[in-house]
Short mmCIF file of C-alpha atoms in Angstrom, two decimals:
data_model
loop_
_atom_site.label_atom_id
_atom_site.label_comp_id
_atom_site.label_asym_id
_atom_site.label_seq_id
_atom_site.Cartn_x
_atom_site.Cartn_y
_atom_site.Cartn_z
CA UNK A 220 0.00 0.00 0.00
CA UNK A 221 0.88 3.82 -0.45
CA UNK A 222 1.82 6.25 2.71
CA UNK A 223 -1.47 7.50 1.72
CA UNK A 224 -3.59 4.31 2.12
CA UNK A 225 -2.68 4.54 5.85
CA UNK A 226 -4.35 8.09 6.66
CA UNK A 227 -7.59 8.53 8.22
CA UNK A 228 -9.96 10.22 6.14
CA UNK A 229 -12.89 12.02 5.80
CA UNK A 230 -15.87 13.24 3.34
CA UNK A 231 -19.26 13.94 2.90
CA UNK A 232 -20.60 10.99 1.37
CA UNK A 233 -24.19 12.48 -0.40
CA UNK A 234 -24.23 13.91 -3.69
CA UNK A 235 -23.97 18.04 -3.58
CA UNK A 236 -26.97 20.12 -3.35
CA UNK A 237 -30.32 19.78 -0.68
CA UNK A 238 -31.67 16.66 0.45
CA UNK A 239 -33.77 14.94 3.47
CA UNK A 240 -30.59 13.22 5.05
CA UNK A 241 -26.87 13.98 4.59
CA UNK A 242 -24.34 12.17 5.42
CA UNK A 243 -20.61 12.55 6.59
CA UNK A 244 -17.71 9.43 6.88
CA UNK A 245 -15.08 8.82 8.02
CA UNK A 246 -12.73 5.55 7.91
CA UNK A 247 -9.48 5.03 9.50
CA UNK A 248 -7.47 2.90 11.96
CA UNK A 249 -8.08 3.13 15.76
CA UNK A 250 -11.26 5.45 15.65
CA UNK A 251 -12.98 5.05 18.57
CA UNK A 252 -10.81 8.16 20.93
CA UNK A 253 -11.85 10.36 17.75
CA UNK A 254 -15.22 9.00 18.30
CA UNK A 255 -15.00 10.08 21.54
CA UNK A 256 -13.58 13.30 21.32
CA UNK A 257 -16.06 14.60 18.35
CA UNK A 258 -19.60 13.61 20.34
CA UNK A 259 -18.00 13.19 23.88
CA UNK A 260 -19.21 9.55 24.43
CA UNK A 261 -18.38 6.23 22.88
CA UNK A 262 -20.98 4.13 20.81
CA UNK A 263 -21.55 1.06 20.47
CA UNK A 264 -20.62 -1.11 17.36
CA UNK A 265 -23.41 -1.11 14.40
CA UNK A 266 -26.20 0.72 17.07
CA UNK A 267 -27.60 3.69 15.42
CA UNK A 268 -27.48 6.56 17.96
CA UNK A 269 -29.58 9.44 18.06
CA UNK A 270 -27.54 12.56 19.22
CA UNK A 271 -26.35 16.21 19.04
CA UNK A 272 -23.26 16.36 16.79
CA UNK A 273 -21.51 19.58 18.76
CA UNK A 274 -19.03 22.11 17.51
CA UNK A 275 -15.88 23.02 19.40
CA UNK A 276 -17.54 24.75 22.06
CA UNK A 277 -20.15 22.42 22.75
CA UNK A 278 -23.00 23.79 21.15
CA UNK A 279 -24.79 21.23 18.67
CA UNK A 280 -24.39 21.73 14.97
CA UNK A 281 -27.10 19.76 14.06
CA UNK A 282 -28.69 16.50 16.03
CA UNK A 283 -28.93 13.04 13.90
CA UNK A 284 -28.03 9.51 13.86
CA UNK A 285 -24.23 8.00 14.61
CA UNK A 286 -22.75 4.94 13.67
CA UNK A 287 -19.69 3.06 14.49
CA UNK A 288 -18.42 -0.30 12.64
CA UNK A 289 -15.12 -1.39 14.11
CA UNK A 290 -13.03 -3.24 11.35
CA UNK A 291 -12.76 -5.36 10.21
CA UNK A 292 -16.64 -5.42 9.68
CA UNK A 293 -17.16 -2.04 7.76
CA UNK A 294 -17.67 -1.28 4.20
CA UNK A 295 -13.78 0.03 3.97
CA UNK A 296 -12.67 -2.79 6.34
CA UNK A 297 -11.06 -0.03 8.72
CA UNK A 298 -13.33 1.35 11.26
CA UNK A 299 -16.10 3.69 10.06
CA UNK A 300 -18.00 6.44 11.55
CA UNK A 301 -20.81 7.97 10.34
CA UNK A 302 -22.81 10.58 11.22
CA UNK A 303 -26.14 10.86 8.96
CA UNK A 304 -27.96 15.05 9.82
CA UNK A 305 -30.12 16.83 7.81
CA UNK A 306 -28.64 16.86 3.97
CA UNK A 307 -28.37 21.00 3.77
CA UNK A 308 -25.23 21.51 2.23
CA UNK A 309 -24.30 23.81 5.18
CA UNK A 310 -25.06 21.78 7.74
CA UNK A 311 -22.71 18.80 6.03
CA UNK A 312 -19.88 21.14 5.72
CA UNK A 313 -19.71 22.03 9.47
CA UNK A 314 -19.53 18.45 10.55
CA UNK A 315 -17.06 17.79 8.39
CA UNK A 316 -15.03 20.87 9.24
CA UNK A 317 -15.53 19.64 12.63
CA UNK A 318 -14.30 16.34 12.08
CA UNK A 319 -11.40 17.64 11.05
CA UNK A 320 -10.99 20.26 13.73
CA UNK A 321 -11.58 17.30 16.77
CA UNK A 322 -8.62 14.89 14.95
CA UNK A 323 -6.53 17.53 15.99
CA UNK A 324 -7.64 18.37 19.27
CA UNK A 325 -8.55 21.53 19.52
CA UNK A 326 -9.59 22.91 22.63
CA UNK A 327 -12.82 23.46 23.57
CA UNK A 328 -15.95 23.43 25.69
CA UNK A 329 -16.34 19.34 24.84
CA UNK A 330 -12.93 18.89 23.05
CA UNK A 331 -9.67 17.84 24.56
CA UNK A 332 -6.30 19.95 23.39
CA UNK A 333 -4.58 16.27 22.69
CA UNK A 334 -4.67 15.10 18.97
CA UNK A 335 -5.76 12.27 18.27
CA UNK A 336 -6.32 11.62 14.97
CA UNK A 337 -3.47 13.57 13.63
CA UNK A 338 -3.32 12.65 10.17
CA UNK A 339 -7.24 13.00 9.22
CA UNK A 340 -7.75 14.29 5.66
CA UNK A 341 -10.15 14.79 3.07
CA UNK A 342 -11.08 11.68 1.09
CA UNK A 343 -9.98 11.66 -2.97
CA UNK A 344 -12.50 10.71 -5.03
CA UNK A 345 -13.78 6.92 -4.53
CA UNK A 346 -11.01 6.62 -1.83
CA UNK A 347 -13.58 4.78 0.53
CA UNK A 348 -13.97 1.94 -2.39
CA UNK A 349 -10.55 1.80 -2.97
CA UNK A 350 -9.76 1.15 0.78
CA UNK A 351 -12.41 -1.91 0.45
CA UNK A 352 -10.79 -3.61 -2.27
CA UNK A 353 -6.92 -2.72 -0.54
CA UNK A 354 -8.12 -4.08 2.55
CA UNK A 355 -10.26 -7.19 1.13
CA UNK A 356 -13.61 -6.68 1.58
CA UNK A 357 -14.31 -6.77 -2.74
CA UNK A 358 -12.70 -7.44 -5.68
CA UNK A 359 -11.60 -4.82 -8.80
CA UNK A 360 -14.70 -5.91 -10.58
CA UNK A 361 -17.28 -5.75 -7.71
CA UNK A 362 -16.02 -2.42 -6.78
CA UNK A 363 -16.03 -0.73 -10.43
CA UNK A 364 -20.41 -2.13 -10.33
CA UNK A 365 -20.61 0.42 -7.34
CA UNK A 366 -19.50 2.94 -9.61
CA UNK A 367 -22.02 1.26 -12.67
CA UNK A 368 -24.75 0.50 -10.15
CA UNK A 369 -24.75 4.30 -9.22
CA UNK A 370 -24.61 5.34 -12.91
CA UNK A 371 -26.95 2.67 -14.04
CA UNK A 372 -29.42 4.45 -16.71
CA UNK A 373 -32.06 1.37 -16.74
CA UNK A 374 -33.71 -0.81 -14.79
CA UNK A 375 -32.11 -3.62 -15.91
CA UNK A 376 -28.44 -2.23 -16.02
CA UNK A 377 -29.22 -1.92 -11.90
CA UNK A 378 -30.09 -5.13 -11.58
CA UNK A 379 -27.05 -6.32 -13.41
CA UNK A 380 -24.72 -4.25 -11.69
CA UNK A 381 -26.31 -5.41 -8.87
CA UNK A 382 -25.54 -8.84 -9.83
CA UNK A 383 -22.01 -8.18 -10.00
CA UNK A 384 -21.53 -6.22 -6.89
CA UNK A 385 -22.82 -9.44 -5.21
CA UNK A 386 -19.93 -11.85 -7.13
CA UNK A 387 -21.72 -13.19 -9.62
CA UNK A 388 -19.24 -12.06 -11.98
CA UNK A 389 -15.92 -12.20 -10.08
CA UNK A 390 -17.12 -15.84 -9.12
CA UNK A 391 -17.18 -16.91 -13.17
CA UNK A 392 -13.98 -15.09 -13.55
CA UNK A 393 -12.72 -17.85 -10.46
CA UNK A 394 -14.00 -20.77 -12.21
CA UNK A 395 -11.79 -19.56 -15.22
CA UNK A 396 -9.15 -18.73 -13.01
CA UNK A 397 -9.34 -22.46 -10.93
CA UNK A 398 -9.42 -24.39 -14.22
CA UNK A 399 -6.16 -22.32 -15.79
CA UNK A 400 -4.33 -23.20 -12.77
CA UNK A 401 -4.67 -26.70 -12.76
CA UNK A 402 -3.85 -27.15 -16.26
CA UNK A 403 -0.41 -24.87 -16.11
CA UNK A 404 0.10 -26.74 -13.02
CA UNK A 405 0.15 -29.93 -15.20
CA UNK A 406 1.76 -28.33 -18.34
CA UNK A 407 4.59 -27.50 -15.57
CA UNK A 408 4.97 -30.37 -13.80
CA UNK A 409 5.79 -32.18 -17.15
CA UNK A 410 8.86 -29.85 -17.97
CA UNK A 411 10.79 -31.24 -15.08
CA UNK A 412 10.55 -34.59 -17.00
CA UNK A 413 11.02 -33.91 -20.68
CA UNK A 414 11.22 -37.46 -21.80
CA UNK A 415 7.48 -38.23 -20.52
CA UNK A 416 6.03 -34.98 -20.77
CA UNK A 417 3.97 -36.04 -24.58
CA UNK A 418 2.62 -39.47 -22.65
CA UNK A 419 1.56 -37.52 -19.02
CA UNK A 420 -0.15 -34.96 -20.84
CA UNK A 421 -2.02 -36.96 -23.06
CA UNK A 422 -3.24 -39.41 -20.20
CA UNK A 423 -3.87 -36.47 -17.98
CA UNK A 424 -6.41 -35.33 -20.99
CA UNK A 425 -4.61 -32.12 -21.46
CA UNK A 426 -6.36 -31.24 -24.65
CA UNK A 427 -9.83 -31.87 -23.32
CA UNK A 428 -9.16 -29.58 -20.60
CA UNK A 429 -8.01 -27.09 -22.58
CA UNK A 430 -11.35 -27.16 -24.57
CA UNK A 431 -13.64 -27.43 -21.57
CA UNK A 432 -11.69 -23.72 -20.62
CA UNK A 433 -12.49 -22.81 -23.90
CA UNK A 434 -15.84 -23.15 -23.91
CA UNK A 435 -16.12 -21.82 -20.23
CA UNK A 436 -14.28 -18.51 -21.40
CA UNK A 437 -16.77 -18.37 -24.22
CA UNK A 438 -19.74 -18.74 -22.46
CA UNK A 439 -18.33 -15.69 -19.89
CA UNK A 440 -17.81 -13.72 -23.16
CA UNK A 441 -21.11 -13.99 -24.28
CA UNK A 442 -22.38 -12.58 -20.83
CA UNK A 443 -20.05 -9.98 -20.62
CA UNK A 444 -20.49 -8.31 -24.07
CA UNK A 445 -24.54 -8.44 -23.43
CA UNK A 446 -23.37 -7.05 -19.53
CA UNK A 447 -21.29 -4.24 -21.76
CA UNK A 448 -24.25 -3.21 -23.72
CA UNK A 449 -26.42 -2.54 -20.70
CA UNK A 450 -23.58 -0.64 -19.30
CA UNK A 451 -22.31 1.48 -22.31
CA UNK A 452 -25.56 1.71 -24.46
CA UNK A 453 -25.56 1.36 -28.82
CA UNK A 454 -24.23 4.64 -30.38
CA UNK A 455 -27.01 4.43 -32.90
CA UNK A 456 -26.31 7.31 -35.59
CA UNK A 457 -28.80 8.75 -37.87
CA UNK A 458 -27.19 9.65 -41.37
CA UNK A 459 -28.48 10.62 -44.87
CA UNK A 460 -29.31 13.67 -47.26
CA UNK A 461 -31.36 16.87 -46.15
CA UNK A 462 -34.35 16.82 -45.56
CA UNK A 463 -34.76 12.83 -45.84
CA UNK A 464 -36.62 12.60 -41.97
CA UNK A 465 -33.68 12.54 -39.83
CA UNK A 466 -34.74 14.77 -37.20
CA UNK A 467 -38.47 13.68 -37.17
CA UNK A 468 -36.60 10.28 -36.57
CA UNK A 469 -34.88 11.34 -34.02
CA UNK A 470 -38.14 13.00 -31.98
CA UNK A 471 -40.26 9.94 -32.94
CA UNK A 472 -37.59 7.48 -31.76
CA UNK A 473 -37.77 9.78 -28.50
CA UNK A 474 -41.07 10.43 -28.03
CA UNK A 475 -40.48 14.27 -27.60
CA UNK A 476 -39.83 16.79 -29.87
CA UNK A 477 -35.69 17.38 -29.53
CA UNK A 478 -34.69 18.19 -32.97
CA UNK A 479 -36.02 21.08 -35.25
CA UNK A 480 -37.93 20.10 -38.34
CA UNK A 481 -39.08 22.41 -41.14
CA UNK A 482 -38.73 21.44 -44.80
CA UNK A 483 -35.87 23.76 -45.43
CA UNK A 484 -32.80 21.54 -46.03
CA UNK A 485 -29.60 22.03 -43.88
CA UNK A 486 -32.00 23.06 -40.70
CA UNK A 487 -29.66 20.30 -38.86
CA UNK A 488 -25.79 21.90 -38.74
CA UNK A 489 -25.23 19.84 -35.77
CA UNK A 490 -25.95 16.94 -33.90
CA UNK A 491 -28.53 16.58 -31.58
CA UNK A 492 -28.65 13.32 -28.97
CA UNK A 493 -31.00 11.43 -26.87
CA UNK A 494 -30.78 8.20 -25.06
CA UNK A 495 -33.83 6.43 -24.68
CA UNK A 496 -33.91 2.67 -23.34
CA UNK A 497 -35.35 -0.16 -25.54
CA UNK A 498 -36.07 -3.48 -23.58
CA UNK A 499 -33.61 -2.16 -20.51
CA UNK A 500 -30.68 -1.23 -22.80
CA UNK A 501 -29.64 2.12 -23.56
CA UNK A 502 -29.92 3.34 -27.21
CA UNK A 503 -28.24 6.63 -27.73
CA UNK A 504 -29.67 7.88 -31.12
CA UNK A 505 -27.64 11.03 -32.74
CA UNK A 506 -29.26 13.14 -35.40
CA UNK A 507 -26.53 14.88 -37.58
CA UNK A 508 -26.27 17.42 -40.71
CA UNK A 509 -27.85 16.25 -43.86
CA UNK A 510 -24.96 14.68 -46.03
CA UNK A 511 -24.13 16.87 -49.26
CA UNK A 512 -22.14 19.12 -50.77
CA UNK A 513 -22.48 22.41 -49.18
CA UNK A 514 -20.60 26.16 -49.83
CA UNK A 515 -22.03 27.30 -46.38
CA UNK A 516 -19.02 27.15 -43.48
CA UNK A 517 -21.19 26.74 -40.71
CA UNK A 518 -23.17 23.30 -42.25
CA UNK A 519 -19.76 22.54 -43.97
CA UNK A 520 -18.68 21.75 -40.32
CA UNK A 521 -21.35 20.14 -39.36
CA UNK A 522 -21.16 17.62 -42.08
CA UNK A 523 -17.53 17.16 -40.85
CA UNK A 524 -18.54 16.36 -37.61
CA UNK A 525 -21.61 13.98 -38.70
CA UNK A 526 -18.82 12.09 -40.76
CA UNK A 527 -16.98 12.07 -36.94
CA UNK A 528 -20.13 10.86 -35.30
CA UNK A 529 -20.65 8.03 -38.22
CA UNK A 530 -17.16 6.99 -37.92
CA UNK A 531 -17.74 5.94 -34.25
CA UNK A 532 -21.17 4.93 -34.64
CA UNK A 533 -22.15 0.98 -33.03
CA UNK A 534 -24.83 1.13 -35.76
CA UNK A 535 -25.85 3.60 -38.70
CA UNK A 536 -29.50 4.74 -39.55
CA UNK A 537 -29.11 5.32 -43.11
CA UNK A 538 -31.96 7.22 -43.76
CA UNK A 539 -33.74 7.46 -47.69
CA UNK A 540 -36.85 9.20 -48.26
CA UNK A 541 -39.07 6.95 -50.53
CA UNK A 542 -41.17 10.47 -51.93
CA UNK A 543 -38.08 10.73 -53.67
CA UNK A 544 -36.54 7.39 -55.03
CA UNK A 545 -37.29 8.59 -58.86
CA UNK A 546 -35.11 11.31 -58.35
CA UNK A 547 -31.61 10.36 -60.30
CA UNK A 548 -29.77 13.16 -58.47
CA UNK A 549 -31.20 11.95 -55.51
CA UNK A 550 -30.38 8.36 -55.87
CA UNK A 551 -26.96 9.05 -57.10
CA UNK A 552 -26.63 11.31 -54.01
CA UNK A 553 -27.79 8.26 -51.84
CA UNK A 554 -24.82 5.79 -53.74
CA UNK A 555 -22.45 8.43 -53.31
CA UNK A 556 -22.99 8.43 -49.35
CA UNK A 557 -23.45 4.35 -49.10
CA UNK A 558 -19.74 3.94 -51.07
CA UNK A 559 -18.20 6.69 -48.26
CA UNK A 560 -19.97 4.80 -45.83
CA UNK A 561 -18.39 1.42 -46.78
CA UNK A 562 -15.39 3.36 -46.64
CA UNK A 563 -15.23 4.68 -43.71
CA UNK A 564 -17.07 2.28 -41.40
CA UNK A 565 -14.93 0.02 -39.21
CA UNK A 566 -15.82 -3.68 -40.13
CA UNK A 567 -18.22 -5.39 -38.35
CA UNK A 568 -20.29 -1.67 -37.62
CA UNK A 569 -23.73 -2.33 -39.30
CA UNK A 570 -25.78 -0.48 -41.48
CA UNK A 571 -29.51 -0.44 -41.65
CA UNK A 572 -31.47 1.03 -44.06
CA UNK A 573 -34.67 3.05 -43.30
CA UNK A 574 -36.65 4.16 -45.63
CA UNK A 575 -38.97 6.91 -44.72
CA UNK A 576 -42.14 8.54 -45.57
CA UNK A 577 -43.87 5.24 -46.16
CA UNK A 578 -47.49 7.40 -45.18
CA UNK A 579 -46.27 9.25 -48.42
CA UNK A 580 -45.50 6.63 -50.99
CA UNK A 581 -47.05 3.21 -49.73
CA UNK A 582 -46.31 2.21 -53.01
CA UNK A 583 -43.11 2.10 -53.69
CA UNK A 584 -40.81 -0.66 -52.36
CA UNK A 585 -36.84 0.13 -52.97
CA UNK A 586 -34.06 -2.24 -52.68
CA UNK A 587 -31.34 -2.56 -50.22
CA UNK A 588 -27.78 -2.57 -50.43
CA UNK A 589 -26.23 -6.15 -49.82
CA UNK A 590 -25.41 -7.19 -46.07
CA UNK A 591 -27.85 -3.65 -44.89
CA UNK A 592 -30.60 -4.75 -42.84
CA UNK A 593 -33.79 -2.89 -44.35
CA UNK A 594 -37.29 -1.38 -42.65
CA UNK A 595 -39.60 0.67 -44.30
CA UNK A 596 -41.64 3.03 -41.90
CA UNK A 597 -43.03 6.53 -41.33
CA UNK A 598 -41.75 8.81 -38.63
CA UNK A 599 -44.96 10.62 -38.77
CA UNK A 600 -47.15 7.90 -37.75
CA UNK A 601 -44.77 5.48 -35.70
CA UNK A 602 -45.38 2.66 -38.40
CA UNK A 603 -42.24 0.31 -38.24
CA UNK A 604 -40.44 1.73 -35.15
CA UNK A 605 -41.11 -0.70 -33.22
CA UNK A 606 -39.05 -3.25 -36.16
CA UNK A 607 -36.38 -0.58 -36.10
CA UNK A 608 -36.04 -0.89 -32.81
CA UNK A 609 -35.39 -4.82 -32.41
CA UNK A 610 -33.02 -4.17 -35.45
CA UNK A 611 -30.87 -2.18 -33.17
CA UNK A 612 -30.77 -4.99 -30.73
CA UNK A 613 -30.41 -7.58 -33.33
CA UNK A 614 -27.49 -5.30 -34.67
CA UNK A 615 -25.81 -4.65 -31.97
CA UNK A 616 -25.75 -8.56 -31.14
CA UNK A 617 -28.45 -8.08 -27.54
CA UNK A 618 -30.31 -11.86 -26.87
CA UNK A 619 -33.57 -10.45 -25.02
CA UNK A 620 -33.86 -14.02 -23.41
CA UNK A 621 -30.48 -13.59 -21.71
CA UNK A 622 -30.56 -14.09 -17.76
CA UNK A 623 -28.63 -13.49 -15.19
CA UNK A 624 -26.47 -11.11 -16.64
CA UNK A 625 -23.90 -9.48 -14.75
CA UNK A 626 -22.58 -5.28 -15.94
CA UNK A 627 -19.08 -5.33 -17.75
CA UNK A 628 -16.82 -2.55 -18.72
CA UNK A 629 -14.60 -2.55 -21.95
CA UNK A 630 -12.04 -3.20 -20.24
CA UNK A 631 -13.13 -6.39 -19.09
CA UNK A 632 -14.42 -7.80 -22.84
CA UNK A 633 -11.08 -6.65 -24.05
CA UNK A 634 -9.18 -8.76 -20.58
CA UNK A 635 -11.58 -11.78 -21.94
CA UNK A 636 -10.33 -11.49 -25.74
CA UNK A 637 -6.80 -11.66 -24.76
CA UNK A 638 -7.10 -14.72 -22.67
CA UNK A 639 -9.24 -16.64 -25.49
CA UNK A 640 -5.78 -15.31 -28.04
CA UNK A 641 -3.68 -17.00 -25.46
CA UNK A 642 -5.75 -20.18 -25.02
CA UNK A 643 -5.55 -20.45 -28.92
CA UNK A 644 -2.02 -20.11 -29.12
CA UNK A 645 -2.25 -22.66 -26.58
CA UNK A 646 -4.33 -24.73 -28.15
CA UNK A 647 -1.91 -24.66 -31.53
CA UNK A 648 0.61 -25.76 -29.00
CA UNK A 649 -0.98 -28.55 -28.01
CA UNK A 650 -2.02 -29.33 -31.47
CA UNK A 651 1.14 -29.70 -32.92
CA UNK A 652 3.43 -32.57 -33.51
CA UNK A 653 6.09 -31.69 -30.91
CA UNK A 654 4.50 -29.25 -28.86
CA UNK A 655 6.90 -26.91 -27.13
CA UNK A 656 5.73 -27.22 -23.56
CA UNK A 657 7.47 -24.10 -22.18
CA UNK A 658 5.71 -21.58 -24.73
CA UNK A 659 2.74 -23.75 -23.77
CA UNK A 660 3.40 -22.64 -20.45
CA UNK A 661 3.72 -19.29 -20.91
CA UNK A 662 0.44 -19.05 -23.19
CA UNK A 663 -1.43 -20.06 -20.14
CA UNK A 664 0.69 -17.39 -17.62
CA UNK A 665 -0.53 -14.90 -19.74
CA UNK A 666 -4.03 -16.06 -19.98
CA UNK A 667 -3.84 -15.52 -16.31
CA UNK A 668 -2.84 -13.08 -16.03
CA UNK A 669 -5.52 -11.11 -18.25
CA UNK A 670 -8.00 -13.03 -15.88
CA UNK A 671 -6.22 -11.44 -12.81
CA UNK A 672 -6.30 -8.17 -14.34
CA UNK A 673 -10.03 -8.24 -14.30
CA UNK A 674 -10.55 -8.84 -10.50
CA UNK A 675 -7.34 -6.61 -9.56
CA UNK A 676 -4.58 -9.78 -8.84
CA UNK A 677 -2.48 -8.37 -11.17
CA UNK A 678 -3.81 -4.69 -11.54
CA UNK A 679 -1.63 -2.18 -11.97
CA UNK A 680 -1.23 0.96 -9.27
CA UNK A 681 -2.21 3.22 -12.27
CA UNK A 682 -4.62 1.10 -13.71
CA UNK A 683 -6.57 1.20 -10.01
CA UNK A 684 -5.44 4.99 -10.08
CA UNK A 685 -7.69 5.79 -13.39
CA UNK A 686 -10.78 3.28 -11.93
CA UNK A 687 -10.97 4.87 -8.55
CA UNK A 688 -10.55 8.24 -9.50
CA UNK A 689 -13.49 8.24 -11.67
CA UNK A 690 -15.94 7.73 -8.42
CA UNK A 691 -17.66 10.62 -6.59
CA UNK A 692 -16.28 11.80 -3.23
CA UNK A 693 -17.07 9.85 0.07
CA UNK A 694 -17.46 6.88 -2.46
#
């Protein structure tokens, strides 16, 4: 641990601003004389006491409920004070000021001039959930869901974070984790005795272990990415020519008028965002500029920056209006954008086709580019949303009948890729006619490691560094 790992500290552990109930905490080593000191009596561990919380001279700052968890047995797994007072903002910085003023002793009508919490400091930012996993009490991956189950933006993104924070994840990464170890422990063992290493692997079913990991770590995967979706959300972005029913897209998709519409083309010169939820996971739609040549500098940069938004898009709207598909100029403009699209997309990023204004031209039924999903519907009336919708889903590769999912981050999908490269290199290893049993070895190390990384064995300080400090104070 860091010097600083061993302060006391302190924060106010609500969000900013007004509420019923505020409260301030404090974690440390060897509270209970600062308990003391601050209210001038001890309490008794995990009682809720109802008291005056006094200043220096005695007189109470505000009265509300304390609570003392000796450690071990406290969220940070050092002993933990809280006081919980009336949530004005006020109020909550006194008795933190206060807590800070008693550590050192200062003198006064219920203090003592002796110091005895001399080091006492402000908490950084998710300092308190960094102290749990130091000291034990979670893992990396159940303490970054605290963070997800705080920023969850659906119901069911709670739920899975939820899921996580409890172990479920963490406990699949173990499995992995278990299985790895035994099998380096008997790739290992073997390279002490080179001359029966081909025989003791292949009657200790070596391969068939291998491939039972495999199709653990793929079964993981599968939960993860869906457990990334409901974390992170589809980047869903709407692109086409002026005036084609982009922004009336966007406001149906929303159910609220966000964008402006008027039949004047280039009303868009930037983009406009929403995120909406569609069966629990987050869809965040983007309206941009129509596509086109333009002299204008203000919607030349907005075209720039729809071509920005496109580029990191998890799925593209490609919107046509079917009023006019016997337009040349307009179809040619349509080609034009679909061959910059297939340029510029990264591989894998889908494209569906929408084709608009079907209230207008029931009639006509277009054609779709090869490998583009299709839907034909009307943003004016809602016909077909609901089938662009699941397309999204479909697209972005959600299984609605998925259970028991846990929340990921990208870091852990990419952590889960690099062990399944490892395992196949393994697995080539294995495969081959004289396996070499130390690169074997190391294959699997690595796969470990990756595993570790997920549930902080092997993290990094700065990796821990960046995850922590992206948590709220007094978190």
């Amino acid at each position: 641990m860091l010097a600083r790992h061993h302060d006391p500290i302190a924060a106010i552990a609500t969000a900013p601003g007004r509420g019923a109930v505020g409260i301030v905490r404090v974690s440390g080593h060897g509270l209970a004389p600062f308990v003391q000191a601050l209210l001038g009596r001890a309490l008794r561990p995990r009682e809720a006491h109802y008291l005056p919380f006094p200043d220096a001279q005695g007189q109470p700052i505000d009265r509300g409920l304390a609570l003392f968890f000796p450690a071990p047995h406290s969220y940070t797994g050092e002993d933990v004070l809280e006081l919980q007072a009336h949530g004005g903002p006020v109020v909550l910085q006194l008795l933190l000021a206060r807590c800070l003023e008693a550590a050192q002793g200062t003198a006064g009508a219920a203090g003592t001039a002796a110091s005895v919490l001399p080091h006492l400091r402000l908490a950084a930012p998710g300092e308190f959930t960094e102290r749990a996993f130091l000291n034990g009490k979670i893992d990396l991956a159940q303490a970054e869901a605290i963070a997800d189950l705080i920023d969850a933006s659906t119901a069911a993104a709670a739920r899975s974070a939820g899921r996580s924070l409890s172990g479920a994840f963490s406990e699949e990464i173990h499995g992995l984790r278990d299985a790895l170890v035994h099998l380096r422990m008997l790739v290992e063992a073997t390279l002490d005795f080179p001359e029966e290493e081909i025989d003791f692997l292949r009657k200790a079913d070596a391969r068939g272990q291998l491939s039972k990991l495999q199709h653990m770590l793929a079964t993981v995967m599968q939960r993860a990415q869906q457990g990334a979706l409901l974390r992170e959300g589809i980047k869903a972005v709407i692109a086409g020519q002026p005036n084609a029913g982009k922004s009336s897209l966007l406001n149906a998709l929303a159910g609220a008028e966000l964008a402006i519409v008027t039949p004047i083309a280039g009303t868009t010169r930037d983009k406009v965002q929403q995120t909406i939820q569609i069966e629990g996971v987050p869809l965040h739609v983007i309206d941009t500029a129509g596509l086109r040549d333009s002299s204008d500098e203000v919607e030349k940069i907005g075209i720039a920056r729809a071509w920005e938004e496109i580029a990191a898009a998890d799925a593209v709207l490609f919107l046509h209006d079917l009023t006019r598909q016997n337009q040349p100029d307009y179809v040619a403009a349509d080609a034009a954008i679909a061959h910059t699209l297939a340029e510029r997309l990264p591989p894998g990023v889908p494209v569906i086709d929408v084709w608009n204004k079907t209230d207008a031209a029931p009639g006509v039924q277009p054609g779709s580019a090869p490998g583009h999903e299709a839907v034909r519907l009307s943003a004016r009336t809602g016909e077909g949303l609901d089938t662009l919708r699941h397309l999204l889903l479909e697209a972005a590769g959600w299984q609605p009948a998925a259970e028991g999912l846990y929340i990921a981050r990208a870091r852990h999908t990419e952590a889960l890729r690099a062990v399944d490269a490892h395992l196949m290199e393994a697995a080539a290893q294995l495969e081959s006619s004289g396996p070499a049993l130390d690169l074997l070895a190391e294959e699997l190390r690595l796969a470990q490691n990756a595993l570790g990384a997920i549930t902080g064995e092997f993290g990094a300080d700065d990796l821990l560094g960046v995850i922590f400090s992206s948590f709220c104070i007094g978190k």
